[in-house]
PDB file of C-alpha atoms in Angstrom:
ATOM      1  CA  MET A   1      15.657 -56.225  85.670  1.00 38.00           C
ATOM      2  CA  ASN A   2      12.751 -53.972  84.750  1.00 42.00           C
ATOM      3  CA  PRO A   3      12.485 -52.627  80.927  1.00 42.00           C
ATOM      4  CA  HIS A   4      12.398 -49.062  81.758  1.00 44.00           C
ATOM      5  CA  CYS A   5      14.897 -48.830  84.026  1.00 42.00           C
ATOM      6  CA  SER A   6      18.711 -49.049  83.582  1.00 37.00           C
ATOM      7  CA  THR A   7      20.996 -51.313  85.992  1.00 35.00           C
ATOM      8  CA  GLY A   8      22.706 -49.602  88.615  1.00 31.00           C
ATOM      9  CA  PRO A   9      22.645 -45.878  90.217  1.00 29.00           C
ATOM     10  CA  THR A  10      21.878 -44.038  86.788  1.00 38.00           C
ATOM     11  CA  PRO A  11      18.451 -42.617  86.347  1.00 43.00           C
ATOM     12  CA  CYS A  12      15.404 -45.139  85.282  1.00 52.00           C
ATOM     13  CA  MET A  13      15.066 -45.291  81.295  1.00 66.00           C
ATOM     14  CA  TYR A  14      12.153 -44.005  79.656  1.00 76.00           C
ATOM     15  CA  ALA A  15      11.399 -47.187  77.255  1.00 83.00           C
ATOM     16  CA  PRO A  16       7.895 -47.187  76.212  1.00 85.00           C
ATOM     17  CA  GLY A  17       6.358 -50.853  74.938  1.00 88.00           C
ATOM     18  CA  ALA A  18       9.557 -52.318  75.887  1.00 90.00           C
ATOM     19  CA  GLY A  19       9.876 -55.808  77.418  1.00 90.00           C
ATOM     20  CA  TRP A  20      12.363 -58.580  78.158  1.00 90.00           C
ATOM     21  CA  SER A  21      11.955 -62.229  77.185  1.00 90.00           C
ATOM     22  CA  GLY A  22      15.527 -64.143  78.139  1.00 89.00           C
ATOM     23  CA  ARG A  23      18.064 -62.218  77.301  1.00 90.00           C
ATOM     24  CA  TRP A  24      17.094 -60.230  74.790  1.00 91.00           C
ATOM     25  CA  CYS A  25      14.330 -56.790  74.884  1.00 93.00           C
ATOM     26  CA  TYR A  26      12.014 -56.267  72.024  1.00 93.00           C
ATOM     27  CA  TRP A  27       9.682 -53.489  71.420  1.00 93.00           C
ATOM     28  CA  LYS A  28       5.733 -54.326  70.448  1.00 92.00           C
ATOM     29  CA  ALA A  29       3.130 -51.957  69.473  1.00 89.00           C
ATOM     30  CA  THR A  30      -0.149 -51.379  71.750  1.00 86.00           C
ATOM     31  CA  PRO A  31      -2.532 -53.903  70.996  1.00 84.00           C
ATOM     32  CA  LYS A  32      -4.758 -50.693  69.843  1.00 80.00           C
ATOM     33  CA  PHE A  33      -2.628 -50.198  67.022  1.00 80.00           C
ATOM     34  CA  ARG A  34      -1.946 -53.484  66.294  1.00 80.00           C
ATOM     35  CA  LYS A  35      -5.504 -53.965  65.691  1.00 77.00           C
ATOM     36  CA  LEU A  36      -5.673 -51.249  62.944  1.00 75.00           C
ATOM     37  CA  GLY A  37      -3.213 -52.786  60.660  1.00 74.00           C
ATOM     38  CA  TYR A  38      -0.169 -51.015  62.132  1.00 80.00           C
ATOM     39  CA  PRO A  39       2.868 -52.486  59.654  1.00 82.00           C
ATOM     40  CA  VAL A  40       5.313 -53.571  62.665  1.00 85.00           C
ATOM     41  CA  SER A  41       4.298 -55.556  65.492  1.00 85.00           C
ATOM     42  CA  SER A  42       8.121 -56.353  66.925  1.00 89.00           C
ATOM     43  CA  VAL A  43      11.603 -55.585  66.974  1.00 91.00           C
ATOM     44  CA  ARG A  44      14.174 -56.367  68.743  1.00 91.00           C
ATOM     45  CA  LEU A  45      15.554 -54.069  70.485  1.00 92.00           C
ATOM     46  CA  PRO A  46      20.131 -54.205  70.630  1.00 91.00           C
ATOM     47  CA  GLY A  47      22.691 -55.143  72.903  1.00 90.00           C
ATOM     48  CA  GLU A  48      21.119 -58.232  75.613  1.00 90.00           C
ATOM     49  CA  LYS A  49      20.691 -58.079  79.616  1.00 90.00           C
ATOM     50  CA  ASP A  50      22.892 -56.118  81.128  1.00 88.00           C
ATOM     51  CA  ASP A  51      25.229 -55.273  79.506  1.00 90.00           C
ATOM     52  CA  GLY A  52      25.139 -51.168  80.042  1.00 87.00           C
ATOM     53  CA  ARG A  53      23.133 -50.542  76.284  1.00 88.00           C
ATOM     54  CA  ASP A  54      20.270 -49.507  78.839  1.00 88.00           C
ATOM     55  CA  ALA A  55      19.944 -45.973  77.167  1.00 85.00           C
ATOM     56  CA  GLU A  56      20.244 -46.803  73.674  1.00 87.00           C
ATOM     57  CA  ARG A  57      17.423 -49.490  74.228  1.00 90.00           C
ATOM     58  CA  ALA A  58      15.161 -46.235  75.812  1.00 87.00           C
ATOM     59  CA  ARG A  59      16.218 -44.281  72.975  1.00 85.00           C
ATOM     60  CA  GLU A  60      15.432 -46.861  70.380  1.00 89.00           C
ATOM     61  CA  ALA A  61      12.136 -47.620  72.028  1.00 89.00           C
ATOM     62  CA  ARG A  62      10.946 -43.698  72.055  1.00 85.00           C
ATOM     63  CA  ARG A  63      11.886 -43.787  68.227  1.00 85.00           C
ATOM     64  CA  LEU A  64       9.813 -46.490  67.521  1.00 89.00           C
ATOM     65  CA  ILE A  65       6.888 -44.863  69.102  1.00 86.00           C
ATOM     66  CA  ARG A  66       7.411 -41.537  67.589  1.00 82.00           C
ATOM     67  CA  GLU A  67       7.284 -43.628  64.267  1.00 82.00           C
ATOM     68  CA  MET A  68       3.855 -45.270  65.370  1.00 84.00           C
ATOM     69  CA  LEU A  69       2.033 -42.313  66.420  1.00 81.00           C
ATOM     70  CA  ALA A  70       3.552 -40.637  63.162  1.00 76.00           C
ATOM     71  CA  PHE A  71       1.834 -43.655  61.152  1.00 75.00           C
ATOM     72  CA  TYR A  72      -1.576 -42.514  62.083  1.00 70.00           C
ATOM     73  CA  GLY A  73      -1.039 -38.830  62.243  1.00 63.00           C
ATOM     74  CA  ALA A  74       0.006 -37.716  65.838  1.00 62.00           C
ATOM     75  CA  ASP A  75       2.803 -35.378  65.944  1.00 59.00           C
ATOM     76  CA  VAL A  76       5.373 -35.973  68.798  1.00 57.00           C
ATOM     77  CA  PRO A  77       8.742 -34.176  69.612  1.00 60.00           C
ATOM     78  CA  GLU A  78      11.756 -36.088  70.528  1.00 63.00           C
ATOM     79  CA  MET A  79      12.537 -35.185  73.832  1.00 67.00           C
ATOM     80  CA  GLU A  80      15.766 -35.825  75.727  1.00 76.00           C
ATOM     81  CA  ALA A  81      15.139 -38.128  79.232  1.00 78.00           C
ATOM     82  CA  GLY A  82      15.981 -36.302  82.589  1.00 87.00           C
ATOM     83  CA  THR A  83      14.433 -32.740  80.885  1.00 92.00           C
ATOM     84  CA  TRP A  84      11.150 -30.838  82.194  1.00 95.00           C
ATOM     85  CA  GLY A  85       9.496 -32.469  78.423  1.00 91.00           C
ATOM     86  CA  TRP A  86      10.892 -35.594  79.251  1.00 90.00           C
ATOM     87  CA  LEU A  87       8.719 -35.562  82.750  1.00 93.00           C
ATOM     88  CA  ILE A  88       6.001 -34.123  81.984  1.00 94.00           C
ATOM     89  CA  HIS A  89       5.634 -36.430  78.682  1.00 89.00           C
ATOM     90  CA  ARG A  90       5.412 -39.527  81.062  1.00 89.00           C
ATOM     91  CA  TYR A  91       3.441 -37.883  83.609  1.00 93.00           C
ATOM     92  CA  ARG A  92       0.647 -37.083  80.850  1.00 89.00           C
ATOM     93  CA  ASN A  93       1.335 -41.192  79.220  1.00 83.00           C
ATOM     94  CA  ASP A  94       2.313 -43.498  81.380  1.00 84.00           C
ATOM     95  CA  ARG A  95      -1.176 -45.292  81.950  1.00 82.00           C
ATOM     96  CA  HIS A  96       0.332 -45.624  85.896  1.00 88.00           C
ATOM     97  CA  SER A  97      -0.134 -41.697  85.936  1.00 91.00           C
ATOM     98  CA  PRO A  98      -2.629 -39.721  88.219  1.00 93.00           C
ATOM     99  CA  ILE A  99      -3.920 -37.762  85.559  1.00 93.00           C
ATOM    100  CA  HIS A 100      -5.293 -40.019  84.032  1.00 88.00           C
ATOM    101  CA  GLY A 101      -7.914 -40.325  87.281  1.00 87.00           C
ATOM    102  CA  VAL A 102      -9.686 -37.579  86.200  1.00 86.00           C
ATOM    103  CA  LYS A 103     -12.531 -36.398  83.964  1.00 80.00           C
ATOM    104  CA  ALA A 104     -12.071 -35.006  80.603  1.00 77.00           C
ATOM    105  CA  ASN A 105     -12.961 -31.147  81.424  1.00 78.00           C
ATOM    106  CA  THR A 106     -10.258 -31.358  84.459  1.00 86.00           C
ATOM    107  CA  ARG A 107      -7.489 -33.017  81.993  1.00 86.00           C
ATOM    108  CA  LYS A 108      -7.806 -30.353  79.582  1.00 85.00           C
ATOM    109  CA  ASN A 109      -7.375 -27.759  82.226  1.00 90.00           C
ATOM    110  CA  TYR A 110      -4.570 -29.926  82.929  1.00 93.00           C
ATOM    111  CA  ASP A 111      -2.966 -29.701  79.518  1.00 92.00           C
ATOM    112  CA  TRP A 112      -3.937 -26.355  79.499  1.00 93.00           C
ATOM    113  CA  CYS A 113      -1.139 -25.919  82.173  1.00 94.00           C
ATOM    114  CA  LEU A 114       1.147 -28.502  81.011  1.00 94.00           C
ATOM    115  CA  ASP A 115       1.344 -27.049  77.422  1.00 92.00           C
ATOM    116  CA  ARG A 116       2.644 -24.130  78.829  1.00 93.00           C
ATOM    117  CA  TRP A 117       5.127 -25.330  81.226  1.00 95.00           C
ATOM    118  CA  ASP A 118       6.447 -27.822  78.326  1.00 92.00           C
ATOM    119  CA  ALA A 119       7.034 -24.553  75.617  1.00 91.00           C
ATOM    120  CA  ALA A 120       8.747 -22.199  78.692  1.00 93.00           C
ATOM    121  CA  ILE A 121      10.808 -24.902  80.386  1.00 94.00           C
ATOM    122  CA  GLY A 122      10.916 -28.204  78.360  1.00 91.00           C
ATOM    123  CA  HIS A 123      14.480 -28.629  77.287  1.00 90.00           C
ATOM    124  CA  THR A 124      15.444 -27.454  80.754  1.00 93.00           C
ATOM    125  CA  ARG A 125      17.396 -30.209  82.404  1.00 93.00           C
ATOM    126  CA  ILE A 126      15.361 -31.306  85.859  1.00 95.00           C
ATOM    127  CA  GLN A 127      18.454 -30.772  88.005  1.00 94.00           C
ATOM    128  CA  GLN A 128      19.140 -27.226  86.684  1.00 94.00           C
ATOM    129  CA  THR A 129      15.914 -26.242  89.026  1.00 95.00           C
ATOM    130  CA  THR A 130      17.151 -24.927  92.434  1.00 95.00           C
ATOM    131  CA  TYR A 131      14.577 -22.413  94.410  1.00 96.00           C
ATOM    132  CA  GLU A 132      16.436 -19.460  92.604  1.00 96.00           C
ATOM    133  CA  THR A 133      15.221 -21.016  89.383  1.00 95.00           C
ATOM    134  CA  ILE A 134      11.644 -21.510  91.087  1.00 96.00           C
ATOM    135  CA  CYS A 135      11.565 -18.229  92.384  1.00 96.00           C
ATOM    136  CA  ASP A 136      12.921 -16.412  89.324  1.00 96.00           C
ATOM    137  CA  LEU A 137      10.231 -18.123  87.111  1.00 95.00           C
ATOM    138  CA  ARG A 138       7.280 -17.063  89.744  1.00 95.00           C
ATOM    139  CA  GLU A 139       9.078 -13.715  89.807  1.00 95.00           C
ATOM    140  CA  GLY A 140       8.996 -13.498  85.534  1.00 95.00           C
ATOM    141  CA  MET A 141       5.013 -14.449  85.800  1.00 95.00           C
ATOM    142  CA  LEU A 142       4.236 -11.506  87.669  1.00 94.00           C
ATOM    143  CA  ASN A 143       6.179  -9.156  86.474  1.00 95.00           C
ATOM    144  CA  LYS A 144       4.713 -10.318  82.800  1.00 94.00           C
ATOM    145  CA  GLY A 145       1.101  -9.366  84.272  1.00 94.00           C
ATOM    146  CA  ARG A 146      -0.071 -12.615  85.321  1.00 94.00           C
ATOM    147  CA  SER A 147      -2.607 -12.438  87.578  1.00 94.00           C
ATOM    148  CA  VAL A 148      -2.119 -14.633  91.040  1.00 94.00           C
ATOM    149  CA  ALA A 149      -5.149 -17.009  90.332  1.00 93.00           C
ATOM    150  CA  TYR A 150      -2.425 -17.828  87.254  1.00 94.00           C
ATOM    151  CA  VAL A 151       0.832 -18.465  89.401  1.00 95.00           C
ATOM    152  CA  HIS A 152      -1.080 -20.303  91.830  1.00 95.00           C
ATOM    153  CA  ARG A 153      -2.690 -22.811  89.556  1.00 95.00           C
ATOM    154  CA  MET A 154       0.803 -23.172  86.853  1.00 96.00           C
ATOM    155  CA  PHE A 155       2.694 -23.813  90.412  1.00 97.00           C
ATOM    156  CA  ASN A 156      -0.099 -26.743  91.129  1.00 96.00           C
ATOM    157  CA  ARG A 157       0.193 -28.464  88.204  1.00 96.00           C
ATOM    158  CA  LEU A 158       4.246 -28.568  88.234  1.00 97.00           C
ATOM    159  CA  ARG A 159       4.100 -29.623  92.383  1.00 96.00           C
ATOM    160  CA  ALA A 160       1.760 -32.904  90.603  1.00 96.00           C
ATOM    161  CA  VAL A 161       4.532 -33.208  87.864  1.00 97.00           C
ATOM    162  CA  THR A 162       7.422 -33.515  90.276  1.00 96.00           C
ATOM    163  CA  SER A 163       4.639 -35.458  92.453  1.00 96.00           C
ATOM    164  CA  TYR A 164       4.770 -38.125  89.254  1.00 95.00           C
ATOM    165  CA  GLY A 165       8.367 -37.895  89.551  1.00 94.00           C
ATOM    166  CA  VAL A 166       8.786 -39.196  93.095  1.00 95.00           C
ATOM    167  CA  LEU A 167       5.862 -42.100  92.287  1.00 94.00           C
ATOM    168  CA  ILE A 168       8.397 -43.203  89.605  1.00 91.00           C
ATOM    169  CA  GLU A 169      11.855 -42.612  91.870  1.00 91.00           C
ATOM    170  CA  ASP A 170      13.428 -40.503  89.836  1.00 92.00           C
ATOM    171  CA  PRO A 171      15.941 -38.337  91.916  1.00 93.00           C
ATOM    172  CA  VAL A 172      16.377 -35.174  90.393  1.00 94.00           C
ATOM    173  CA  ALA A 173      12.226 -34.833  90.310  1.00 95.00           C
ATOM    174  CA  THR A 174      12.043 -35.842  93.892  1.00 96.00           C
ATOM    175  CA  LYS A 175      14.479 -32.881  94.735  1.00 96.00           C
ATOM    176  CA  VAL A 176      12.582 -30.857  93.603  1.00 96.00           C
ATOM    177  CA  SER A 177       8.865 -31.816  94.313  1.00 96.00           C
ATOM    178  CA  VAL A 178      10.778 -31.342  98.340  1.00 96.00           C
ATOM    179  CA  VAL A 179      11.772 -27.350  97.509  1.00 96.00           C
ATOM    180  CA  LEU A 180       8.124 -27.429  95.904  1.00 96.00           C
ATOM    181  CA  SER A 181       6.420 -28.757  99.281  1.00 94.00           C
ATOM    182  CA  LYS A 182       8.230 -26.477 101.330  1.00 94.00           C
ATOM    183  CA  MET A 183       7.416 -23.096  99.357  1.00 94.00           C
ATOM    184  CA  ARG A 184       4.195 -21.233  99.360  1.00 93.00           C
ATOM    185  CA  PHE A 185       2.419 -19.666  96.459  1.00 92.00           C
ATOM    186  CA  GLN A 186      -0.022 -17.051  97.632  1.00 89.00           C
ATOM    187  CA  ALA A 187      -3.708 -18.107  96.191  1.00 88.00           C
ATOM    188  CA  PRO A 188      -5.918 -15.960  94.472  1.00 84.00           C
ATOM    189  CA  PRO A 189      -8.929 -13.842  97.098  1.00 83.00           C
ATOM    190  CA  LYS A 190     -12.043 -15.190  96.474  1.00 82.00           C
ATOM    191  CA  ARG A 191     -14.427 -14.028  94.287  1.00 77.00           C
ATOM    192  CA  SER A 192     -16.353 -10.269  96.168  1.00 79.00           C
ATOM    193  CA  VAL A 193     -18.285  -9.094  93.135  1.00 83.00           C
ATOM    194  CA  ALA A 194     -21.147 -11.134  91.203  1.00 83.00           C
ATOM    195  CA  PRO A 195     -23.683 -10.112  88.689  1.00 87.00           C
ATOM    196  CA  THR A 196     -26.888  -7.948  89.805  1.00 89.00           C
ATOM    197  CA  ARG A 197     -30.564  -8.935  89.316  1.00 89.00           C
ATOM    198  CA  GLU A 198     -31.023  -6.217  87.045  1.00 92.00           C
ATOM    199  CA  GLN A 199     -28.031  -7.441  85.305  1.00 93.00           C
ATOM    200  CA  VAL A 200     -29.078 -11.000  84.282  1.00 92.00           C
ATOM    201  CA  ARG A 201     -32.278  -9.876  83.765  1.00 93.00           C
ATOM    202  CA  SER A 202     -31.259  -7.873  81.038  1.00 94.00           C
ATOM    203  CA  ILE A 203     -28.794 -10.115  79.695  1.00 94.00           C
ATOM    204  CA  ILE A 204     -32.018 -12.474  79.371  1.00 93.00           C
ATOM    205  CA  ASP A 205     -34.502  -9.781  77.871  1.00 94.00           C
ATOM    206  CA  GLU A 206     -31.963  -9.194  75.357  1.00 95.00           C
ATOM    207  CA  ALA A 207     -31.587 -13.383  74.287  1.00 94.00           C
ATOM    208  CA  ASP A 208     -35.517 -13.206  74.030  1.00 93.00           C
ATOM    209  CA  ALA A 209     -35.526 -10.268  71.625  1.00 94.00           C
ATOM    210  CA  ARG A 210     -33.030 -12.081  69.296  1.00 95.00           C
ATOM    211  CA  GLY A 211     -35.009 -15.112  69.435  1.00 94.00           C
ATOM    212  CA  MET A 212     -31.795 -16.780  72.011  1.00 94.00           C
ATOM    213  CA  PHE A 213     -34.507 -18.816  74.219  1.00 92.00           C
ATOM    214  CA  ALA A 214     -32.987 -21.654  74.752  1.00 90.00           C
ATOM    215  CA  PHE A 215     -29.514 -19.744  76.071  1.00 91.00           C
ATOM    216  CA  ALA A 216     -31.933 -16.733  78.007  1.00 92.00           C
ATOM    217  CA  THR A 217     -33.684 -19.923  80.068  1.00 89.00           C
ATOM    218  CA  GLY A 218     -30.479 -21.798  80.520  1.00 90.00           C
ATOM    219  CA  ILE A 219     -29.114 -17.881  82.442  1.00 91.00           C
ATOM    220  CA  LEU A 220     -32.790 -17.871  84.049  1.00 89.00           C
ATOM    221  CA  ILE A 221     -32.320 -21.864  85.439  1.00 88.00           C
ATOM    222  CA  GLN A 222     -28.720 -21.212  86.305  1.00 88.00           C
ATOM    223  CA  ARG A 223     -29.437 -17.776  88.319  1.00 87.00           C
ATOM    224  CA  THR A 224     -32.676 -18.886  90.523  1.00 85.00           C
ATOM    225  CA  PHE A 225     -31.183 -22.407  91.401  1.00 83.00           C
ATOM    226  CA  ALA A 226     -26.704 -20.444  92.048  1.00 82.00           C
ATOM    227  CA  LEU A 227     -25.923 -23.570  89.332  1.00 85.00           C
ATOM    228  CA  ARG A 228     -22.495 -24.116  87.206  1.00 84.00           C
ATOM    229  CA  ALA A 229     -22.821 -23.402  84.016  1.00 86.00           C
ATOM    230  CA  VAL A 230     -21.578 -26.934  82.818  1.00 84.00           C
ATOM    231  CA  GLY A 231     -24.767 -28.400  85.624  1.00 84.00           C
ATOM    232  CA  VAL A 232     -27.287 -26.524  83.103  1.00 87.00           C
ATOM    233  CA  CYS A 233     -25.823 -26.781  79.524  1.00 86.00           C
ATOM    234  CA  GLY A 234     -24.035 -29.885  80.245  1.00 87.00           C
ATOM    235  CA  GLN A 235     -20.338 -30.586  78.268  1.00 85.00           C
ATOM    236  CA  TRP A 236     -18.985 -33.662  75.970  1.00 85.00           C
ATOM    237  CA  LEU A 237     -17.161 -35.825  77.372  1.00 82.00           C
ATOM    238  CA  PRO A 238     -15.063 -38.447  75.571  1.00 79.00           C
ATOM    239  CA  CYS A 239     -16.735 -42.379  76.153  1.00 80.00           C
ATOM    240  CA  ASP A 240     -16.877 -45.810  75.175  1.00 78.00           C
ATOM    241  CA  PRO A 241     -18.859 -46.334  72.472  1.00 79.00           C
ATOM    242  CA  ALA A 242     -21.023 -48.923  74.738  1.00 80.00           C
ATOM    243  CA  ALA A 243     -22.133 -46.346  77.476  1.00 78.00           C
ATOM    244  CA  GLY A 244     -25.493 -45.016  78.268  1.00 80.00           C
ATOM    245  CA  GLY A 245     -27.078 -41.912  77.335  1.00 83.00           C
ATOM    246  CA  ILE A 246     -26.942 -39.875  74.895  1.00 86.00           C
ATOM    247  CA  VAL A 247     -23.146 -40.688  72.396  1.00 88.00           C
ATOM    248  CA  ARG A 248     -21.999 -39.924  69.016  1.00 88.00           C
ATOM    249  CA  GLU A 249     -19.178 -40.815  67.170  1.00 85.00           C
ATOM    250  CA  LEU A 250     -16.529 -38.111  66.934  1.00 80.00           C
ATOM    251  CA  ARG A 251     -16.085 -36.632  63.357  1.00 77.00           C
ATOM    252  CA  ARG A 252     -12.312 -37.034  61.454  1.00 70.00           C
ATOM    253  CA  ASN A 253     -10.979 -34.921  59.097  1.00 68.00           C
ATOM    254  CA  ARG A 254      -8.774 -36.156  56.289  1.00 67.00           C
ATOM    255  CA  ARG A 255      -5.446 -36.463  58.450  1.00 66.00           C
ATOM    256  CA  GLN A 256      -7.276 -38.291  61.293  1.00 63.00           C
ATOM    257  CA  ARG A 257      -8.674 -40.764  58.858  1.00 64.00           C
ATOM    258  CA  ASN A 258      -6.153 -43.849  59.934  1.00 64.00           C
ATOM    259  CA  ALA A 259      -6.587 -42.729  64.050  1.00 65.00           C
ATOM    260  CA  PRO A 260      -9.246 -44.801  65.764  1.00 68.00           C
ATOM    261  CA  ALA A 261     -12.545 -43.905  65.802  1.00 73.00           C
ATOM    262  CA  GLY A 262     -13.961 -42.307  69.111  1.00 79.00           C
ATOM    263  CA  TRP A 263     -16.843 -41.403  70.693  1.00 83.00           C
ATOM    264  CA  GLU A 264     -18.329 -38.725  73.189  1.00 86.00           C
ATOM    265  CA  ARG A 265     -21.647 -38.528  75.700  1.00 86.00           C
ATOM    266  CA  TRP A 266     -23.179 -35.531  76.732  1.00 87.00           C
ATOM    267  CA  GLN A 267     -23.420 -35.229  80.295  1.00 83.00           C
ATOM    268  CA  ASP A 268     -23.203 -32.819  83.484  1.00 82.00           C
ATOM    269  CA  GLY A 269     -26.447 -30.715  82.568  1.00 84.00           C
ATOM    270  CA  LEU A 270     -30.181 -30.641  82.816  1.00 84.00           C
ATOM    271  CA  THR A 271     -32.522 -33.049  81.127  1.00 81.00           C
ATOM    272  CA  TRP A 272     -36.547 -32.458  81.529  1.00 80.00           C
ATOM    273  CA  ASP A 273     -36.470 -35.504  83.629  1.00 80.00           C
ATOM    274  CA  VAL A 274     -34.503 -33.367  86.689  1.00 81.00           C
ATOM    275  CA  ILE A 275     -36.541 -30.770  86.926  1.00 80.00           C
ATOM    276  CA  GLU A 276     -39.822 -30.704  89.130  1.00 80.00           C
ATOM    277  CA  ASP A 277     -43.614 -31.487  86.996  1.00 78.00           C
ATOM    278  CA  ASP A 278     -44.474 -27.743  87.875  1.00 78.00           C
ATOM    279  CA  LEU A 279     -41.196 -26.537  87.170  1.00 71.00           C
ATOM    280  CA  ARG A 280     -40.686 -24.452  90.290  1.00 75.00           C
ATOM    281  CA  GLY A 281     -37.933 -27.164  91.849  1.00 77.00           C
ATOM    282  CA  LEU A 282     -35.343 -29.885  90.612  1.00 78.00           C
ATOM    283  CA  HIS A 283     -35.565 -33.560  91.654  1.00 72.00           C
ATOM    284  CA  GLU A 284     -33.316 -34.247  94.589  1.00 62.00           C
ATOM    285  CA  GLY A 285     -31.742 -37.417  92.470  1.00 57.00           C
ATOM    286  CA  TYR A 286     -29.785 -34.442  90.274  1.00 57.00           C
ATOM    287  CA  LEU A 287     -27.896 -32.836  93.221  1.00 50.00           C
ATOM    288  CA  GLU A 288     -26.929 -36.547  94.674  1.00 42.00           C
ATOM    289  CA  ASP A 289     -25.834 -37.947  91.415  1.00 42.00           C
ATOM    290  CA  GLY A 290     -24.628 -34.629  89.565  1.00 42.00           C
ATOM    291  CA  GLU A 291     -22.308 -32.230  88.902  1.00 42.00           C
ATOM    292  CA  VAL A 292     -23.630 -29.475  91.391  1.00 40.00           C
ATOM    293  CA  HIS A 293     -21.250 -28.198  94.143  1.00 36.00           C
ATOM    294  CA  ALA A 294     -22.059 -24.403  94.572  1.00 35.00           C
ATOM    295  CA  GLY A 295     -25.062 -23.417  95.862  1.00 37.00           C
ATOM    296  CA  ALA A 296     -26.734 -27.292  96.134  1.00 38.00           C
ATOM    297  CA  ASP A 297     -27.910 -26.418  99.581  1.00 39.00           C
ATOM    298  CA  GLN A 298     -29.564 -23.314  98.246  1.00 38.00           C
ATOM    299  CA  VAL A 299     -31.151 -25.408  95.229  1.00 39.00           C
ATOM    300  CA  ARG A 300     -32.614 -27.718  97.253  1.00 40.00           C
ATOM    301  CA  SER A 301     -34.685 -25.147  99.142  1.00 37.00           C
ATOM    302  CA  VAL A 302     -35.500 -22.160  96.170  1.00 38.00           C
ATOM    303  CA  ARG A 303     -38.414 -23.174  94.722  1.00 40.00           C
ATOM    304  CA  ARG A 304     -40.064 -20.490  92.199  1.00 41.00           C
ATOM    305  CA  THR A 305     -42.481 -18.458  93.568  1.00 38.00           C
TER     306      THR A 305
END
C-alpha cells in the first residue's frame, strides 16, 4: 500500500516521510536533516497495515515533519487534509510537483499568488468550491478594485494547483479543475504606451548628475537594445555550491543559525564578454544562451551609430 494513501475509496492521505517495512509503517527524517544532526531519525507510526488507521498515521507523520522543520527555525502551520491549504502545501512541497521545474524568480512569483490564495481560502474545504463560488471569488476581486491582470494571474495559479490535484488523483480537486477549465477569465490588454526617448534621456541625465553612472548605463543599454531589466542587471538565484560563475554564500541571521547553508549565483545579466569590442552591439551567443525574449530580433540588428 502506498504510505500516502488510505485503503478503499477514501481520499489519499498526505503522510510525508512515511514508508512501510513489512507490517509496520515508519516515519523517517529527511537525509538532509539527519546529516545536520536532527536527533530523531525514525519513528514507528501507530497500528499496522490494513487496519483502517491510515488517517491517524498521516496526521502523525505531518506532526513529525512540522516538529523537524520547527527545530531548524521554520514555521509550518497545521492544516487539515482536504482543504485548499493542504493542497497548496502539497503542490509546493511534493518533490514530484511541477512547480519545481521553474526557475527561482518564476517560483517567487508563483509563491506570491499561492500565499494570497492560502490566506483567502486555505481553511476552506475543496469540495465546497463550486462554479458559483469561483464566480463570487472573481467578482469579489473586481469589486475590491483588483485589475483584470491580477484576476487573470491569480486564477491561472489556482488552475495550476487543481491540475496538480489531478496528477495526485484527488477526486475533489479534479472536479474543481474541470470547472476551471470550462471558465474563461479575461486576459489583460497588451501594453499600449511606452516611455518616450525624451523621458528615458531625462532619467539618464538625472542619474548622471547624481553620480549614478552604472544605473544610467544600464538604462541606456536596456533602451537601446530593447532588453528586459533583468537581462541587463541580472539577478541572484539559489544554486549548488559547486556551480560555476559568480557564487556567494547566503547570510544567515540568529534564528537561521541551525538551517542548512545556502548559495546563490548571479545570472541572466550582461557581462563585458557579451558586448562587442566597439561597444555598438551584443554578440550572438548572448541571444542564444541568455534570457532575452522581447526585442531579440532588434538586438541582432541594432548597432549604435
